[in-house]
Short mmCIF file of C-alpha atoms in Angstrom, two decimals:
data_model
loop_
_atom_site.label_atom_id
_atom_site.label_comp_id
_atom_site.label_asym_id
_atom_site.label_seq_id
_atom_site.Cartn_x
_atom_site.Cartn_y
_atom_site.Cartn_z
CA MET A 1 13.92 23.06 75.34
CA LYS A 2 17.40 22.07 76.60
CA PRO A 3 18.19 23.59 80.05
CA PHE A 4 20.62 26.25 79.35
CA THR A 5 22.12 29.18 81.81
CA TYR A 6 21.55 33.13 80.83
CA GLU A 7 23.16 35.88 81.44
CA ARG A 8 23.41 39.58 80.14
CA PRO A 9 26.95 41.09 80.21
CA GLY A 10 27.18 44.66 79.82
CA ASP A 11 30.41 44.88 77.17
CA VAL A 12 31.23 43.30 74.34
CA SER A 13 34.61 41.92 75.76
CA THR A 14 32.74 40.57 78.39
CA ALA A 15 30.61 39.00 76.14
CA LEU A 16 33.59 37.78 73.86
CA ALA A 17 35.19 35.60 77.02
CA LEU A 18 32.12 34.64 78.31
CA VAL A 19 31.46 32.55 74.73
CA ALA A 20 35.04 31.91 74.17
CA GLU A 21 35.37 30.36 78.49
CA ILE A 22 32.08 28.11 78.33
CA PRO A 23 31.91 25.03 76.39
CA GLY A 24 28.53 24.91 74.54
CA ALA A 25 28.41 28.75 75.19
CA ARG A 26 26.22 30.82 72.48
CA PHE A 27 25.36 34.20 71.90
CA LEU A 28 21.82 35.24 71.72
CA ALA A 29 20.80 38.50 69.71
CA GLY A 30 16.99 38.83 68.51
CA GLY A 31 16.32 35.11 69.19
CA THR A 32 13.81 35.26 66.37
CA ASN A 33 15.46 31.85 64.47
CA LEU A 34 17.46 30.71 67.32
CA VAL A 35 15.09 30.21 70.44
CA ASP A 36 12.80 28.41 67.83
CA LEU A 37 15.67 26.02 67.01
CA MET A 38 16.17 25.39 70.73
CA LYS A 39 12.59 24.34 71.00
CA LEU A 40 13.11 22.04 68.56
CA GLN A 41 16.13 21.05 70.63
CA ILE A 42 18.21 21.66 67.22
CA GLU A 43 20.00 23.99 68.66
CA GLN A 44 21.36 23.08 72.42
CA PRO A 45 23.24 25.90 73.50
CA SER A 46 24.04 25.34 77.00
CA HIS A 47 24.41 29.06 77.67
CA LEU A 48 23.15 32.35 76.99
CA VAL A 49 24.97 35.48 76.50
CA ASP A 50 22.77 38.09 76.19
CA ILE A 51 24.28 40.78 73.57
CA SER A 52 21.02 42.53 72.51
CA ARG A 53 21.26 45.42 74.76
CA LEU A 54 24.84 45.73 73.99
CA PRO A 55 26.10 49.61 72.20
CA LEU A 56 26.17 47.93 68.91
CA ARG A 57 22.47 49.54 67.77
CA ALA A 58 23.55 52.60 66.15
CA ILE A 59 23.60 53.42 61.98
CA GLU A 60 26.41 55.48 61.44
CA ASP A 61 27.66 57.57 58.61
CA THR A 62 31.57 56.23 57.58
CA PRO A 63 34.18 59.11 56.45
CA GLU A 64 34.19 57.47 53.12
CA GLY A 65 30.41 58.05 52.16
CA GLY A 66 28.79 54.60 53.23
CA LEU A 67 26.78 53.57 56.27
CA ARG A 68 28.40 51.22 59.60
CA LEU A 69 25.10 49.40 60.47
CA GLY A 70 25.66 48.24 64.20
CA ALA A 71 25.50 44.53 64.17
CA MET A 72 22.57 44.82 66.62
CA THR A 73 20.27 47.10 64.53
CA THR A 74 17.16 45.63 64.18
CA ASN A 75 15.72 44.37 60.80
CA SER A 76 13.18 48.00 61.29
CA GLN A 77 15.32 49.44 62.02
CA VAL A 78 17.62 49.77 59.06
CA ALA A 79 14.92 49.47 56.91
CA ALA A 80 13.54 52.30 58.15
CA ASP A 81 16.35 54.74 58.56
CA PRO A 82 15.94 57.65 55.04
CA ARG A 83 19.55 57.01 54.71
CA VAL A 84 19.47 53.35 53.88
CA ARG A 85 16.16 54.33 51.78
CA ALA A 86 17.41 56.84 49.94
CA ARG A 87 21.14 55.40 49.16
CA TYR A 88 20.77 52.26 49.39
CA PRO A 89 16.96 50.94 48.45
CA ALA A 90 17.58 47.45 47.46
CA LEU A 91 18.85 46.85 51.12
CA ALA A 92 15.39 48.56 52.56
CA GLN A 93 13.32 46.63 49.72
CA ALA A 94 15.61 43.14 50.71
CA ILE A 95 14.64 43.44 54.44
CA LEU A 96 11.04 44.52 54.31
CA SER A 97 9.93 41.04 52.09
CA GLY A 98 11.41 39.16 54.40
CA ALA A 99 9.28 37.37 58.02
CA SER A 100 6.56 40.25 59.35
CA GLY A 101 6.59 43.32 61.08
CA GLN A 102 6.94 41.49 64.50
CA LEU A 103 9.49 39.24 63.79
CA ARG A 104 11.49 42.36 62.25
CA ASN A 105 11.51 44.41 65.20
CA LYS A 106 13.32 41.51 66.51
CA ALA A 107 15.76 39.98 64.34
CA THR A 108 19.00 41.71 64.48
CA THR A 109 21.63 42.41 61.55
CA ALA A 110 24.00 40.10 62.79
CA GLY A 111 21.59 37.49 63.84
CA ASN A 112 20.07 37.73 59.72
CA LEU A 113 23.70 36.80 58.71
CA LEU A 114 23.66 33.89 60.79
CA GLN A 115 20.19 32.14 60.09
CA ARG A 116 20.02 29.02 59.69
CA THR A 117 18.40 26.77 56.50
CA ARG A 118 14.55 26.04 56.25
CA CYS A 119 15.15 22.85 54.65
CA ALA A 120 12.73 20.94 55.47
CA TYR A 121 14.49 18.48 55.95
CA PHE A 122 16.75 20.01 58.80
CA TYR A 123 13.88 20.49 61.10
CA ASP A 124 12.48 17.46 60.74
CA THR A 125 14.87 15.97 63.42
CA THR A 126 13.72 12.49 62.23
CA LYS A 127 15.33 12.39 59.24
CA PRO A 128 19.52 12.08 58.75
CA CYS A 129 21.03 15.85 57.94
CA ASN A 130 25.09 16.08 57.78
CA LYS A 131 24.02 19.94 59.31
CA ARG A 132 22.61 18.72 62.64
CA GLU A 133 24.42 15.72 62.80
CA PRO A 134 27.96 16.40 60.76
CA GLY A 135 28.79 12.51 58.73
CA ALA A 136 24.25 11.23 59.32
CA GLY A 137 23.36 11.96 55.95
CA CYS A 138 21.06 14.14 54.03
CA ALA A 139 17.58 13.62 53.25
CA ALA A 140 17.15 16.34 51.38
CA ILE A 141 18.50 14.82 48.01
CA GLY A 142 16.33 12.33 46.46
CA GLY A 143 13.93 13.99 49.20
CA ILE A 144 10.25 15.44 48.41
CA TYR A 145 11.25 19.19 48.35
CA ALA A 146 12.02 21.83 45.81
CA ASN A 147 13.62 24.97 47.82
CA THR A 148 17.10 23.58 47.15
CA ALA A 149 20.16 25.06 45.87
CA ILE A 150 21.05 25.05 42.19
CA PHE A 151 24.38 26.28 42.57
CA GLY A 152 27.48 25.10 44.64
CA ALA A 153 25.79 22.30 46.55
CA SER A 154 27.18 19.26 47.28
CA GLU A 155 26.76 15.29 48.16
CA ALA A 156 26.39 16.46 51.75
CA CYS A 157 24.32 19.48 51.44
CA ILE A 158 21.98 20.59 48.92
CA ALA A 159 20.67 23.57 51.45
CA THR A 160 20.18 27.27 51.01
CA HIS A 161 20.47 29.85 53.16
CA PRO A 162 16.97 31.92 53.90
CA SER A 163 18.57 36.07 54.39
CA ASP A 164 17.09 38.07 51.95
CA MET A 165 18.67 40.76 53.40
CA ALA A 166 22.60 39.06 52.57
CA VAL A 167 21.36 39.18 48.99
CA ALA A 168 21.15 42.60 48.73
CA LEU A 169 24.32 43.47 51.23
CA THR A 170 26.09 40.21 48.96
CA ALA A 171 25.02 42.77 45.44
CA LEU A 172 26.30 46.23 47.53
CA ASP A 173 29.89 44.57 48.63
CA ALA A 174 28.91 45.33 51.96
CA LYS A 175 31.91 43.66 54.51
CA VAL A 176 31.21 42.17 58.02
CA GLU A 177 33.07 43.06 61.07
CA THR A 178 33.97 41.40 63.64
CA GLU A 179 35.84 41.25 67.25
CA SER A 180 37.03 38.33 68.55
CA GLY A 181 39.24 37.34 71.72
CA ALA A 182 41.28 40.24 73.52
CA GLY A 183 40.48 42.96 71.39
CA GLU A 184 41.17 40.86 67.70
CA ALA A 185 39.43 42.44 64.91
CA ARG A 186 38.79 41.15 61.47
CA VAL A 187 37.30 42.24 58.15
CA LEU A 188 35.54 39.42 55.87
CA ALA A 189 34.07 40.83 52.42
CA MET A 190 30.02 39.76 52.12
CA ASP A 191 30.64 37.04 49.42
CA GLY A 192 33.05 35.45 51.03
CA PHE A 193 31.46 35.67 54.74
CA HIS A 194 28.92 32.00 54.50
CA ARG A 195 30.72 29.14 53.12
CA LEU A 196 29.55 26.88 49.80
CA PRO A 197 28.68 23.15 51.76
CA GLY A 198 31.55 20.73 50.33
CA ASP A 199 31.88 18.11 53.08
CA THR A 200 31.56 20.41 56.34
CA PRO A 201 27.73 21.46 55.85
CA HIS A 202 27.69 22.60 59.77
CA ILE A 203 30.23 25.22 58.84
CA GLU A 204 28.38 27.94 57.47
CA THR A 205 30.13 30.82 57.80
CA GLU A 206 33.41 31.72 58.13
CA LEU A 207 33.21 32.60 61.58
CA ARG A 208 35.93 31.66 64.29
CA PRO A 209 34.81 30.20 67.56
CA ALA A 210 33.45 33.13 69.95
CA GLU A 211 33.88 35.62 66.84
CA MET A 212 31.43 37.75 67.33
CA ILE A 213 30.08 40.34 64.37
CA THR A 214 29.80 43.60 65.61
CA ALA A 215 28.65 45.67 62.64
CA VAL A 216 27.74 45.55 58.77
CA VAL A 217 29.70 47.87 56.54
CA LEU A 218 27.73 49.05 53.38
CA PRO A 219 30.56 50.89 50.66
CA PRO A 220 29.03 54.38 49.19
CA PRO A 221 26.28 53.46 46.67
CA PRO A 222 27.46 52.12 43.62
CA PRO A 223 26.38 54.25 40.49
CA GLY A 224 23.18 52.95 38.81
CA GLY A 225 19.60 51.78 39.42
CA GLN A 226 19.05 49.21 42.41
CA ILE A 227 16.47 46.55 43.21
CA TYR A 228 15.48 43.45 45.12
CA ARG A 229 12.61 40.91 44.11
CA LYS A 230 11.61 38.07 45.66
CA ALA A 231 9.71 35.27 44.28
CA ARG A 232 7.64 32.89 46.78
CA GLU A 233 5.04 30.97 47.18
CA ARG A 234 2.09 32.94 48.38
CA ALA A 235 1.88 36.44 48.43
CA SER A 236 3.60 38.16 51.67
CA TYR A 237 5.57 36.43 54.50
CA ALA A 238 7.34 33.11 53.18
CA PHE A 239 10.96 32.71 52.24
CA ALA A 240 12.03 32.73 48.60
CA ILE A 241 12.55 30.44 46.43
CA GLY A 242 14.58 32.53 44.25
CA SER A 243 15.63 36.31 44.36
CA VAL A 244 17.13 38.92 42.63
CA ALA A 245 19.50 41.93 44.33
CA VAL A 246 20.86 44.22 41.65
CA ALA A 247 22.71 47.19 42.34
CA GLY A 248 24.45 49.33 39.58
CA GLY A 249 26.59 46.45 37.80
CA LYS A 250 26.45 43.82 40.77
CA VAL A 251 23.97 41.07 40.79
CA ALA A 252 23.17 38.33 43.95
CA LEU A 253 20.52 35.75 43.98
CA GLY A 254 18.71 34.12 47.07
CA ALA A 255 17.48 30.47 47.60
CA VAL A 256 19.87 29.09 44.83
CA ALA A 257 22.63 28.19 47.06
CA HIS A 258 24.27 27.54 50.52
CA LYS A 259 24.73 31.04 50.15
CA PRO A 260 23.75 34.52 48.94
CA TRP A 261 25.31 33.76 45.45
CA ARG A 262 27.07 36.67 43.91
CA ALA A 263 26.04 36.43 39.86
CA GLU A 264 29.86 37.01 38.16
CA ALA A 265 29.11 35.60 35.02
CA ALA A 266 26.29 37.62 34.63
CA GLU A 267 28.36 40.97 35.64
CA LEU A 268 30.72 39.97 33.15
CA ALA A 269 28.35 39.32 30.34
CA LEU A 270 26.44 42.14 31.35
CA ALA A 271 29.99 44.43 31.12
CA GLN A 272 30.39 42.71 28.14
CA GLY A 273 26.99 44.55 26.35
CA ALA A 274 25.21 41.49 26.44
CA SER A 275 20.97 41.85 27.05
CA PRO A 276 19.47 41.06 30.24
CA ALA A 277 17.92 37.76 29.36
CA GLU A 278 21.76 37.01 27.83
CA ALA A 279 23.69 37.33 30.87
CA MET A 280 21.06 35.74 33.13
CA ALA A 281 21.43 32.91 30.80
CA ALA A 282 25.71 32.77 31.20
CA GLU A 283 25.09 32.62 34.74
CA LEU A 284 22.90 29.54 34.53
CA LYS A 285 25.20 27.83 32.30
CA ALA A 286 26.57 26.46 35.64
CA ALA A 287 23.51 25.86 37.22
CA ARG A 288 23.15 21.96 38.51
CA PRO A 289 19.01 21.32 38.83
CA ASP A 290 18.40 18.05 40.87
CA GLY A 291 14.90 17.22 39.04
CA HIS A 292 12.71 18.53 42.45
CA ASN A 293 14.10 21.98 41.55
CA ASP A 294 14.12 22.41 37.95
CA PHE A 295 11.62 25.43 38.33
CA LYS A 296 13.96 27.53 39.26
CA LEU A 297 16.07 27.80 36.41
CA LYS A 298 13.13 29.13 34.86
CA LEU A 299 12.10 31.53 37.44
CA MET A 300 15.80 32.84 38.25
CA ALA A 301 16.03 33.95 34.17
CA ARG A 302 12.94 35.81 34.12
CA LEU A 303 13.14 37.58 37.56
CA GLY A 304 17.04 38.25 37.02
CA ALA A 305 16.42 39.56 33.53
CA ALA A 306 13.27 41.58 34.65
CA CYS A 307 15.43 43.25 37.91
CA LEU A 308 18.40 43.80 35.62
CA THR A 309 15.93 45.67 32.65
CA THR A 310 14.33 47.89 35.42
CA ALA A 311 18.05 48.82 37.35
CA GLY A 312 19.09 49.70 34.02
CA ALA A 313 22.12 47.25 34.84
CA GLY A 314 24.49 47.33 31.59
CA ASP A 315 22.39 50.79 30.22
CA ASP A 316 26.49 52.15 30.09
CA GLN A 317 27.43 49.18 27.95
CA MET B 1 16.06 33.56 87.73
CA LYS B 2 14.69 37.28 88.69
CA THR B 3 13.00 39.33 86.08
CA SER B 4 11.70 42.76 86.42
CA PHE B 5 9.09 44.60 83.85
CA THR B 6 6.11 46.67 83.33
CA LEU B 7 3.16 44.84 82.69
CA ASN B 8 0.29 46.45 81.36
CA GLY B 9 1.39 49.51 83.69
CA GLN B 10 2.13 47.86 87.09
CA ALA B 11 4.98 46.19 88.10
CA ALA B 12 5.43 42.05 87.80
CA SER B 13 8.52 40.56 89.45
CA LEU B 14 9.05 36.75 88.49
CA ASP B 15 10.87 33.83 89.30
CA LEU B 16 11.68 31.55 85.86
CA ASP B 17 13.46 29.69 83.81
CA PRO B 18 15.34 30.70 81.88
CA ARG B 19 13.62 28.52 78.99
CA THR B 20 10.50 30.62 79.95
CA THR B 21 9.30 32.46 76.73
CA LEU B 22 7.58 35.72 77.07
CA LEU B 23 4.06 33.74 76.28
CA ASP B 24 4.61 31.60 78.63
CA ALA B 25 5.27 34.03 81.00
CA LEU B 26 2.11 35.81 80.67
CA ARG B 27 -0.54 32.69 80.32
CA GLU B 28 1.08 30.19 82.73
CA ASN B 29 2.93 32.37 85.59
CA LEU B 30 1.07 35.95 85.27
CA GLY B 31 -2.65 34.17 84.49
CA LEU B 32 -3.04 36.75 81.45
CA LYS B 33 -4.62 34.44 79.08
CA GLY B 34 -5.19 37.19 75.82
CA SER B 35 -1.94 36.46 74.24
CA LYS B 36 -2.30 33.43 72.46
CA LYS B 37 -0.61 29.82 71.82
CA GLY B 38 -1.43 29.20 67.87
CA CYS B 39 2.12 28.14 65.91
CA ASP B 40 5.07 28.65 68.61
CA HIS B 41 6.79 29.03 66.14
CA GLY B 42 6.33 32.79 65.12
CA GLN B 43 4.50 31.89 61.98
CA CYS B 44 0.82 33.20 62.40
CA GLY B 45 1.24 35.84 65.20
CA ALA B 46 -1.73 35.16 68.05
CA CYS B 47 0.77 36.04 70.52
CA THR B 48 1.51 39.31 69.34
CA VAL B 49 2.34 41.89 72.21
CA LEU B 50 3.78 45.12 72.61
CA VAL B 51 6.90 45.69 74.06
CA ASN B 52 8.45 49.22 74.61
CA GLY B 53 5.98 50.67 72.35
CA ARG B 54 6.79 47.90 69.61
CA ARG B 55 4.85 44.25 68.33
CA ILE B 56 7.12 40.79 68.35
CA ASN B 57 5.84 37.82 68.87
CA ALA B 58 6.17 36.38 72.43
CA CYS B 59 6.72 33.41 71.85
CA LEU B 60 10.52 33.80 70.10
CA SER B 61 11.52 35.39 73.38
CA LEU B 62 13.07 34.54 76.55
CA ALA B 63 11.60 35.52 79.44
CA VAL B 64 14.39 36.58 81.14
CA THR B 65 15.46 39.11 78.08
CA HIS B 66 12.66 41.15 79.10
CA GLU B 67 14.45 42.61 82.62
CA GLY B 68 13.25 46.68 82.57
CA ASP B 69 10.76 46.30 79.70
CA GLU B 70 7.34 47.63 79.44
CA ILE B 71 5.04 45.16 78.30
CA THR B 72 1.52 45.76 77.11
CA THR B 73 -0.75 42.81 76.00
CA ILE B 74 -4.12 42.87 74.87
CA GLU B 75 -5.61 42.96 78.59
CA GLY B 76 -3.66 46.24 79.04
CA LEU B 77 -5.18 48.06 76.06
CA ALA B 78 -8.02 49.45 77.25
CA GLN B 79 -9.17 52.42 79.62
CA GLY B 80 -11.14 50.67 82.25
CA GLU B 81 -14.45 50.52 80.08
CA ALA B 82 -13.58 52.29 77.41
CA LEU B 83 -11.71 49.91 74.36
CA HIS B 84 -9.12 51.24 72.69
CA PRO B 85 -10.38 52.31 69.68
CA VAL B 86 -9.05 49.29 67.42
CA GLN B 87 -10.75 46.93 69.66
CA ALA B 88 -13.60 49.20 69.15
CA ALA B 89 -12.82 49.06 65.40
CA PHE B 90 -12.51 45.13 65.54
CA LEU B 91 -15.98 44.95 67.48
CA GLU B 92 -18.21 47.06 65.02
CA HIS B 93 -16.86 45.82 61.40
CA ASP B 94 -17.13 42.11 63.25
CA ALA B 95 -13.54 41.16 62.33
CA PHE B 96 -12.77 37.87 63.53
CA GLN B 97 -15.24 34.61 63.63
CA CYS B 98 -13.47 32.44 66.20
CA GLY B 99 -11.46 34.65 67.74
CA TYR B 100 -8.39 33.09 68.66
CA CYS B 101 -6.59 34.73 66.52
CA THR B 102 -8.27 38.40 67.71
CA PRO B 103 -6.10 39.42 70.62
CA GLY B 104 -2.98 39.30 68.53
CA GLN B 105 -4.51 40.86 65.26
CA ILE B 106 -5.15 44.18 67.62
CA CYS B 107 -1.94 44.13 69.55
CA SER B 108 -0.77 43.79 65.96
CA THR B 109 -2.71 46.67 64.56
CA VAL B 110 -2.16 49.20 67.41
CA GLY B 111 2.20 48.60 66.69
CA MET B 112 1.60 49.25 63.26
CA LEU B 113 -0.36 52.25 63.25
CA GLN B 114 2.76 53.22 65.31
CA GLU B 115 5.17 52.22 62.73
CA ALA B 116 2.75 54.09 60.34
CA ALA B 117 2.79 56.91 62.37
CA ASP B 118 6.77 57.10 62.54
CA GLY B 119 7.41 57.13 58.46
CA TRP B 120 7.93 53.19 58.54
CA ALA B 121 7.73 51.76 54.97
CA SER B 122 6.49 48.63 54.31
CA LEU B 123 7.59 46.19 50.74
CA ALA B 124 4.03 47.67 49.60
CA THR B 125 5.34 51.03 49.92
CA GLN B 126 5.84 52.33 46.26
CA ASP B 127 8.08 55.39 46.93
CA LEU B 128 10.51 54.77 49.41
CA ALA B 129 10.86 58.58 49.83
CA ALA B 130 7.11 59.09 50.16
CA ASP B 131 5.26 59.72 53.75
CA THR B 132 3.48 56.13 54.55
CA VAL B 133 -0.44 56.21 53.47
CA LEU B 134 -2.30 53.23 55.00
CA THR B 135 -3.35 52.16 51.07
CA ASP B 136 -5.85 48.58 52.03
CA GLU B 137 -2.43 46.88 50.02
CA GLU B 138 -0.03 48.06 52.61
CA ILE B 139 -2.24 47.03 55.77
CA ARG B 140 -2.45 43.75 53.62
CA GLU B 141 1.34 43.86 53.42
CA ARG B 142 1.71 45.17 56.94
CA MET B 143 -0.68 43.07 59.09
CA SER B 144 0.64 39.51 57.02
CA GLY B 145 2.39 38.40 60.17
CA ASN B 146 -1.01 37.57 61.57
CA LEU B 147 -2.72 34.59 60.39
CA CYS B 148 -6.86 34.20 60.39
CA ARG B 149 -7.39 30.73 59.21
CA CYS B 150 -11.32 31.63 59.20
CA SER B 151 -10.38 34.09 57.22
CA ALA B 152 -11.77 37.05 58.65
CA TYR B 153 -10.10 39.26 56.61
CA PRO B 154 -12.08 41.50 54.47
CA GLN B 155 -13.70 42.32 58.21
CA ILE B 156 -10.15 42.91 59.60
CA LEU B 157 -9.45 45.01 56.97
CA ALA B 158 -11.85 47.48 57.49
CA ALA B 159 -12.06 47.68 60.87
CA ILE B 160 -8.15 48.50 60.88
CA ARG B 161 -9.06 51.09 57.82
CA SER B 162 -11.57 52.26 60.16
CA ALA B 163 -9.12 52.30 62.95
CA GLY B 164 -6.24 54.28 61.16
CA GLY B 165 -6.10 53.55 57.07
CA VAL B 166 -6.94 55.34 54.49
CA ALA B 167 -10.93 55.40 54.07
#
């Protein structure tokens, strides 16, 4: 690791001011991804502002009938919450299908959203990567690596977002609450929170510099079934090679794009009376596999149709 | 940077480079070599310790973030000469070959049994509303963050089953 300094402020406004003022400063939450990337010198913060103990650790009912997940709630805490399990089973399943028990005890709601891709060429510092060094090129394009995007990729980047939790949050139409500077607050839709790579794959979300996620808000659960299912290369404790979240008539796909992929074409087809298989076929028309990841077409068609059938999506049309 | 925490019931104070992981502080600064450095990237579980009763990967946690925490390592599980029930179960069921992953497996088991006692679900839980029942499938899923390259998994499963799972 490169040398850095560390402090643990006692309130959100101090933390925001520190990261805004100190060049190279970063927020530290659970650290399960950031510390790992610091060991590899892919991340090189000059100063860490530890926000893990800030009073952002509650799960609260909202007046609308939803839930507000504090930014520093742990993945374990959210997945264990009886309200989440009863009303947002797709979210509980998504969280429990990610990482390991040890990691979920540390990893936070906000940190999960901000984790970096697991693209092998992002981690291989001997190879060019436009995320690590903008303009350097992308070794994954034409490289020997299959867990890449089939939707929304660019000539600069074909990486995928690795989160399971974020896929369920996208299908559930969650909102991300943030704060920055002098108490300025914003609310971002989950579907628009992460960006497609375009020419700037190093800019992964709509967060501004020194802006902090303070909570993720779930709207009331939609009518209809929910499910999250994940395909991976071993039975447990591996990143997805494809995943599907269904919540009512909403569908999101994981490990297929630079962001959790909202399957709007599939949703539209379902609303018009299409079968689960037809809805997935409609979505996958826009897919652009690159040779190495062609398997994702068949995988997502089958996984998606199975999830839509199990969740009963489209049954009321 | 000055950091103090409780380690296996005793006060510990250190002056650390902020880069020091909890695992390195335990092994190199405090001389407790039980927690193992396998992958050093949170992928193998050999460094698993308990912080405030919950299991974490000590390799991915900066020691300076643990001010005031209660940390329990494999060295702190036994009560004098009396082994912790999970340690005794691992011995009884010969739940290791080379033994390198064992401290992490045992600490992870202790944390996992508490999670199950607290009613936490896992991906193997069919009914998220039902009480937790530690079937073999549940134990395997909940312990997937601890790898054993000797593949002593059948004996590890048997040890955990006898220590707290469903017979």
